[in-house]
mmCIF file of C-alpha atoms in Angstrom:
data_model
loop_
_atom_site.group_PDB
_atom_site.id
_atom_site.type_symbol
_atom_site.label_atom_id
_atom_site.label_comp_id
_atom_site.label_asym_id
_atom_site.label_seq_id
_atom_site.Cartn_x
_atom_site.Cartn_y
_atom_site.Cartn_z
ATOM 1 C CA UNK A 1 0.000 0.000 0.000
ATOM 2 C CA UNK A 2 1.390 3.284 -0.937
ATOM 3 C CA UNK A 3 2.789 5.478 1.630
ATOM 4 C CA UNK A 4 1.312 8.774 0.705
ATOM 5 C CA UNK A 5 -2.878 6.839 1.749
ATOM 6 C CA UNK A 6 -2.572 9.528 5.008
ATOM 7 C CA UNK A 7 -1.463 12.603 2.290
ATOM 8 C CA UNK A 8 -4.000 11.847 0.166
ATOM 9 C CA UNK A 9 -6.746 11.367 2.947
ATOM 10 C CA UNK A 10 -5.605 14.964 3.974
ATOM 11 C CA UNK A 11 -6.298 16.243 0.796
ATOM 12 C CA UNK A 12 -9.907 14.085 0.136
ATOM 13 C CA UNK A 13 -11.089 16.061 3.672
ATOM 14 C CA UNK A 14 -9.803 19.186 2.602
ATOM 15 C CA UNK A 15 -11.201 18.974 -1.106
ATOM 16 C CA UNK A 16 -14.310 21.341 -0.178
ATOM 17 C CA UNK A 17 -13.809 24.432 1.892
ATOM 18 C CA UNK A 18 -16.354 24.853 4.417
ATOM 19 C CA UNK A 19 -18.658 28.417 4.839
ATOM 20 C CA UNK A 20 -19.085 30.523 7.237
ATOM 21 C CA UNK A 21 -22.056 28.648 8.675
ATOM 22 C CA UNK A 22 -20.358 25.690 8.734
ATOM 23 C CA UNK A 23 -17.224 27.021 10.469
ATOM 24 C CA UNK A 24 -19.380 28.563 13.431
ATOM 25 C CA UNK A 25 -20.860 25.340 13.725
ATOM 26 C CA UNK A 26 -17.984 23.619 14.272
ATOM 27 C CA UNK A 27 -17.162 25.903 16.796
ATOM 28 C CA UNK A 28 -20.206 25.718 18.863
ATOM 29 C CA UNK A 29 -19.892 22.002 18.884
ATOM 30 C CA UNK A 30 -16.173 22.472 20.328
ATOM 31 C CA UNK A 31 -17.605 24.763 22.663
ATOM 32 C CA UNK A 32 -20.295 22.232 23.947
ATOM 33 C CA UNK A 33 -17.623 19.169 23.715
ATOM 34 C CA UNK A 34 -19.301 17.421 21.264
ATOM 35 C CA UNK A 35 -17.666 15.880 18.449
ATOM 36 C CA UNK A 36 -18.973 17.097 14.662
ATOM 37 C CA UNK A 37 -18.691 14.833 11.216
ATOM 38 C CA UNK A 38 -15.582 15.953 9.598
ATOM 39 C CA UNK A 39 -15.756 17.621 6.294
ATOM 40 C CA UNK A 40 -15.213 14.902 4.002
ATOM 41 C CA UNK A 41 -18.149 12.979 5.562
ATOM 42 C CA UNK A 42 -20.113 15.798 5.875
ATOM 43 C CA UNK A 43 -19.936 16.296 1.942
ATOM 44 C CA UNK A 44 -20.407 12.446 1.527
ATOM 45 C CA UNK A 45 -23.646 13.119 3.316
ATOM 46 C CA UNK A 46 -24.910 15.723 1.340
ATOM 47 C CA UNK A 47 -24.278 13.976 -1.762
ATOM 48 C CA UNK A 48 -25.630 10.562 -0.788
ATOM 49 C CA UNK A 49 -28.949 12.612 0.274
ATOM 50 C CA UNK A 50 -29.198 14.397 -3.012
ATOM 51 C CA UNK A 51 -28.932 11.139 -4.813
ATOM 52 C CA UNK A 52 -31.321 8.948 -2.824
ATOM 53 C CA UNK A 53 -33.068 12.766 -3.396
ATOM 54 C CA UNK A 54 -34.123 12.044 0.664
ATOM 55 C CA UNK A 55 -37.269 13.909 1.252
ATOM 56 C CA UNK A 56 -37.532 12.205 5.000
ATOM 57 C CA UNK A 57 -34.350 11.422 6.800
ATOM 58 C CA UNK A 58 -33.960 10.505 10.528
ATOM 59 C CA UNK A 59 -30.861 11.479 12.410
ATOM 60 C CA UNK A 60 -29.340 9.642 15.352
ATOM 61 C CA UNK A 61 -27.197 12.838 17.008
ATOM 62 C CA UNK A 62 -28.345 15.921 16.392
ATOM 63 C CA UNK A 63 -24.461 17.400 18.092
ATOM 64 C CA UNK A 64 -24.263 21.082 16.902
ATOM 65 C CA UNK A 65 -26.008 20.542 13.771
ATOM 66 C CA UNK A 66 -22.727 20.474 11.669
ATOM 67 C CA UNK A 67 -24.271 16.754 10.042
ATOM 68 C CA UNK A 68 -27.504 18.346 9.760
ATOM 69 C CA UNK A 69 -26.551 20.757 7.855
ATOM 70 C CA UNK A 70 -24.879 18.654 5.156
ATOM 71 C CA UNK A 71 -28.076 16.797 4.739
ATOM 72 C CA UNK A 72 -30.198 19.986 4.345
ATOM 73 C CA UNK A 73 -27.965 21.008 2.016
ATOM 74 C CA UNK A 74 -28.512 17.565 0.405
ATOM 75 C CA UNK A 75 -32.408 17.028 0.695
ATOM 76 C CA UNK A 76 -35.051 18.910 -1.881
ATOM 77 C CA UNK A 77 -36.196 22.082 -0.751
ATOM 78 C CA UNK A 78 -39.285 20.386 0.274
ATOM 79 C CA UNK A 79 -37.300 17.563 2.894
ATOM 80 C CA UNK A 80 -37.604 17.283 6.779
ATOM 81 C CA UNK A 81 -34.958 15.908 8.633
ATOM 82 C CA UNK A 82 -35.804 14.574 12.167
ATOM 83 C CA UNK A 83 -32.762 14.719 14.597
ATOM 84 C CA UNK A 84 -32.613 13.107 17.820
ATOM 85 C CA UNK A 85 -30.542 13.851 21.238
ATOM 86 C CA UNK A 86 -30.601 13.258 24.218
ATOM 87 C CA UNK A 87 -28.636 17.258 25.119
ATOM 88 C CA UNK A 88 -31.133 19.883 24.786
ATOM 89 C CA UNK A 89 -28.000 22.171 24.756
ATOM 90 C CA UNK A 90 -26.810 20.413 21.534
ATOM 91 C CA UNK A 91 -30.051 21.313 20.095
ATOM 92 C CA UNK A 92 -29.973 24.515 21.124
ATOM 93 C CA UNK A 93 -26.937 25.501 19.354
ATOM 94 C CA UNK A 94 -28.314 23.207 15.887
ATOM 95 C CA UNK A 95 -31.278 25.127 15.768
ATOM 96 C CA UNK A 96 -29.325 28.313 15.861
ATOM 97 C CA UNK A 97 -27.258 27.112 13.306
ATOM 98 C CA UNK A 98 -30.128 26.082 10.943
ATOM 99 C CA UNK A 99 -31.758 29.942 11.719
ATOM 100 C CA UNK A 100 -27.891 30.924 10.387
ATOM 101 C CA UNK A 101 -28.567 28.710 7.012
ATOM 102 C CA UNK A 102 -32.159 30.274 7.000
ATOM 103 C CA UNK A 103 -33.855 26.702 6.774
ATOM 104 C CA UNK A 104 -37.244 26.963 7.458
ATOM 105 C CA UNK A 105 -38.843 25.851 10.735
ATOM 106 C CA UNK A 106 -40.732 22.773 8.904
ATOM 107 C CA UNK A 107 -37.720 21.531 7.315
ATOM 108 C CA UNK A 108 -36.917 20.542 10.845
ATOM 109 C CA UNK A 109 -38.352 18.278 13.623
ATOM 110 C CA UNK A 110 -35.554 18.073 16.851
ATOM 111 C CA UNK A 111 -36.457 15.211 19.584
ATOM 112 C CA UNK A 112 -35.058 15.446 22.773
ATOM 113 C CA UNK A 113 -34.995 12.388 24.172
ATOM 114 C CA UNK A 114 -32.718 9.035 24.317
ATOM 115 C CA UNK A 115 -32.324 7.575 20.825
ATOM 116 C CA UNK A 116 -33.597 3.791 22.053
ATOM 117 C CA UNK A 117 -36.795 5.590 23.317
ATOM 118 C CA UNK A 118 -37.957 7.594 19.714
ATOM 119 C CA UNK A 119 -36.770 5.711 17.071
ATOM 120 C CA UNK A 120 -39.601 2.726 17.923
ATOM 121 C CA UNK A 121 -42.217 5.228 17.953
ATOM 122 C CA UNK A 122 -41.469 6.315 13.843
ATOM 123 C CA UNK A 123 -43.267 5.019 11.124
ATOM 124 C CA UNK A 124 -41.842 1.281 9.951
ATOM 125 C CA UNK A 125 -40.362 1.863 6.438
ATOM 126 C CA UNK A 126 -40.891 5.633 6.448
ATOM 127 C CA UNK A 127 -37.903 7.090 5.488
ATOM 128 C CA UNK A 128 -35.509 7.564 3.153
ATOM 129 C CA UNK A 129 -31.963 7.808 4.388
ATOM 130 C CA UNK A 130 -30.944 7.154 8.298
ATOM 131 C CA UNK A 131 -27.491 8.466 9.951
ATOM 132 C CA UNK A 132 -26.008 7.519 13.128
ATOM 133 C CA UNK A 133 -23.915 9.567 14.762
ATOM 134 C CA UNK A 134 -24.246 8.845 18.397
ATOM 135 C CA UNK A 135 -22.626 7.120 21.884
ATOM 136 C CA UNK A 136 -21.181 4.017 20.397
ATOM 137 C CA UNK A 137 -23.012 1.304 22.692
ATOM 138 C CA UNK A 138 -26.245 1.972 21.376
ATOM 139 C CA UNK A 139 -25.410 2.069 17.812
ATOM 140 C CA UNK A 140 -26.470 -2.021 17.619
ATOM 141 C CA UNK A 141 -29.613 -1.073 18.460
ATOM 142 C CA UNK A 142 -29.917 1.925 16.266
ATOM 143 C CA UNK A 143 -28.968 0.295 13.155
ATOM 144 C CA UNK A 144 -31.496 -2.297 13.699
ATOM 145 C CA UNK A 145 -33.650 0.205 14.361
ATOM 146 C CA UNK A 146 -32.968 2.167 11.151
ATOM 147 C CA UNK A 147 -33.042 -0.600 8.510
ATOM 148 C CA UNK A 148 -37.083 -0.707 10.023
ATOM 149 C CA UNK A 149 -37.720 2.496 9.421
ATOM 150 C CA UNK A 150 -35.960 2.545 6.286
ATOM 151 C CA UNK A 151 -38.201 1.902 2.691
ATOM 152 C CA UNK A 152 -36.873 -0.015 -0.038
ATOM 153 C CA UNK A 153 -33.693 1.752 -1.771
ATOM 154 C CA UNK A 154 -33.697 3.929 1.352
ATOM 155 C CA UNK A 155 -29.825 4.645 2.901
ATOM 156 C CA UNK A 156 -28.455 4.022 6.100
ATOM 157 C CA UNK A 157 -25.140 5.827 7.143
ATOM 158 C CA UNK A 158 -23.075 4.967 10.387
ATOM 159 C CA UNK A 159 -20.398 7.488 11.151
ATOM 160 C CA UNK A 160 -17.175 6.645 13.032
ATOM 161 C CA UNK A 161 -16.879 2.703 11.383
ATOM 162 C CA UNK A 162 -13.879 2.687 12.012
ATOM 163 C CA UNK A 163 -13.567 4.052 15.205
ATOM 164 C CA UNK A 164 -9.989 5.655 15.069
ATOM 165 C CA UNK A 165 -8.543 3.273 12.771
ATOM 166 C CA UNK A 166 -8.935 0.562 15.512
ATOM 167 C CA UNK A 167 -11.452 -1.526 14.177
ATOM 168 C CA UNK A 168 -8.959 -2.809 11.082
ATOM 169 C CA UNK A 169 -6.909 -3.694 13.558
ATOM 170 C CA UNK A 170 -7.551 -7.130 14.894
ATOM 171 C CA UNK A 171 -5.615 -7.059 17.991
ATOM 172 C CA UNK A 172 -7.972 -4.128 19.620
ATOM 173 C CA UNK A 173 -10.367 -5.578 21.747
ATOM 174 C CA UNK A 174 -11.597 -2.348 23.450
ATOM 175 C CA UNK A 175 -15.681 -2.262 24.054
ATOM 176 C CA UNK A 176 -15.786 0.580 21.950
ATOM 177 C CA UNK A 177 -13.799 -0.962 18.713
ATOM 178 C CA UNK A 178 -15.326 -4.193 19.468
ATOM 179 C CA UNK A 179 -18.641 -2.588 19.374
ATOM 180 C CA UNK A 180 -18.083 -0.998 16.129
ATOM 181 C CA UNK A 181 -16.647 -3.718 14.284
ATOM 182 C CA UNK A 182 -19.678 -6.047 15.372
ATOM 183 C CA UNK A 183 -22.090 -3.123 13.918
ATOM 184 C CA UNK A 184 -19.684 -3.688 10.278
ATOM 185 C CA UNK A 185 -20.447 -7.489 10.838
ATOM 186 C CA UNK A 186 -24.363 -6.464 11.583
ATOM 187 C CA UNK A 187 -24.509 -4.845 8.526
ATOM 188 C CA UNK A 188 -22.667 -6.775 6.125
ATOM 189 C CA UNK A 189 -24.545 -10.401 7.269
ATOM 190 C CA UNK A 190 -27.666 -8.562 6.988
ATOM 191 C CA UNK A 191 -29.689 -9.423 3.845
ATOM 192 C CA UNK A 192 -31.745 -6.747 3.894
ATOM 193 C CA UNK A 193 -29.043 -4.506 3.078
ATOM 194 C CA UNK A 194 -26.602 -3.560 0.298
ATOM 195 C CA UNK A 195 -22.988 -2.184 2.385
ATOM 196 C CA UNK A 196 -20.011 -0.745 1.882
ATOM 197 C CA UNK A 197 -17.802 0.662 4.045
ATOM 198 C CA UNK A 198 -15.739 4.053 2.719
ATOM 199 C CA UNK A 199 -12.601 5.453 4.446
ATOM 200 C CA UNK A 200 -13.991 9.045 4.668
ATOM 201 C CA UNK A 201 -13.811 10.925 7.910
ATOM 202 C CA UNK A 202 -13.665 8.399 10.595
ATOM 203 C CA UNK A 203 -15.145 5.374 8.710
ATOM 204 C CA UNK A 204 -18.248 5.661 6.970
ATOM 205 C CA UNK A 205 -20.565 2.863 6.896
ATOM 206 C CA UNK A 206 -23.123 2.800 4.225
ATOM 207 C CA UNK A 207 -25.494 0.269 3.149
ATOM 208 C CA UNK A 208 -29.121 0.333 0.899
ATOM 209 C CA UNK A 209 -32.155 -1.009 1.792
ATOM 210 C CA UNK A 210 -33.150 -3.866 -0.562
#
């Protein structure tokens, strides 16, 4: 494997500048300690949205909104995204960013609440494209979660895959690598779904709904 893979993952997260909206997101969410997508996933979000043109998405992690607004950005004009955590003070500083981006108030629906709670209480193969982005126990759950809610040729998306660059590495056996590498197994066995798993960001996860 070439030496230069690190260079030229530099230069695949750095191949879209981010705005000024974007930028005062991020620093919100380093304000509040939470941890946004990085830019390269963010744009892999927007573009997956546009193409599964996701008028209904569901999002497990609201943070500061940084994800959010790569999906907006995404979605038609006429799309709501529902975004669920469990920090009212995360969602605070979202929908402050979304006022920022001038995204109308119905484009949006913010849950507070614990992830395991809400998602059995939306509509069984309802939406279009599901992202998790959340504490890394739960994600099991979540994904099983989202492939229910998710309609035929609908897209799930599971940041942080590969959790560091631990999860390649046999020979971690933390709880959270562990964790994450049996969500890649979930996925992949699952014959509902159609995965892949892309280096971008932090390991992105991606699979369609058959």
């Amino acid at each position: 494997m070439s030496t230069d893979k690190a260079q030229s993952w530099v230069y695949c997260e750095e191949f879209l500048t981010e705005d000024d909206v974007l930028v005062r997101a991020r620093e919100r969410a380093s304000h509040l300690g939470c941890t946004p997508v990085l830019p390269g996933t963010g744009a892999a979000l927007r573009v997956l949205a546009a193409a599964a043109q996701a008028r209904a998405v569901v999002e497990v992690g609201t943070g500061a909104g940084v994800g959010a607004l790569y999906l907006l950005r995404g979605m038609p004009a006429d799309g709501v995204l529902t975004t669920i955590d469990i920090e009212l003070e995360h969602q605070r500083a979202a929908k402050e960013a979304f006022a920022e981006e001038g995204v109308r108030s119905t484009r949006t629906r913010t849950i507070s609440g614990r992830a395991s709670d809400v998602l059995p209480r939306l509509t069984d193969g309802g939406y279009d494209m599901v992202v998790v982005d959340a504490d890394v126990e739960g994600t099991p759950g979540y994904v099983e979660q989202a492939v229910r809610l998710l309609r035929r040729g609908g897209v799930l998306v599971v940041d942080d895959a590969l959790w560091h660059d631990r999860v390649g590495d046999p020979a971690r056996r933390d709880e959270a690598t562990t964790t994450m590498r049996d969500v890649g197994r979930q996925v992949r066995t699952d014959d509902r779904l159609m995965p892949a798993l892309l280096p971008t960001g932090d390991g992105l996860l991606v699979a369609v709904r058959r």
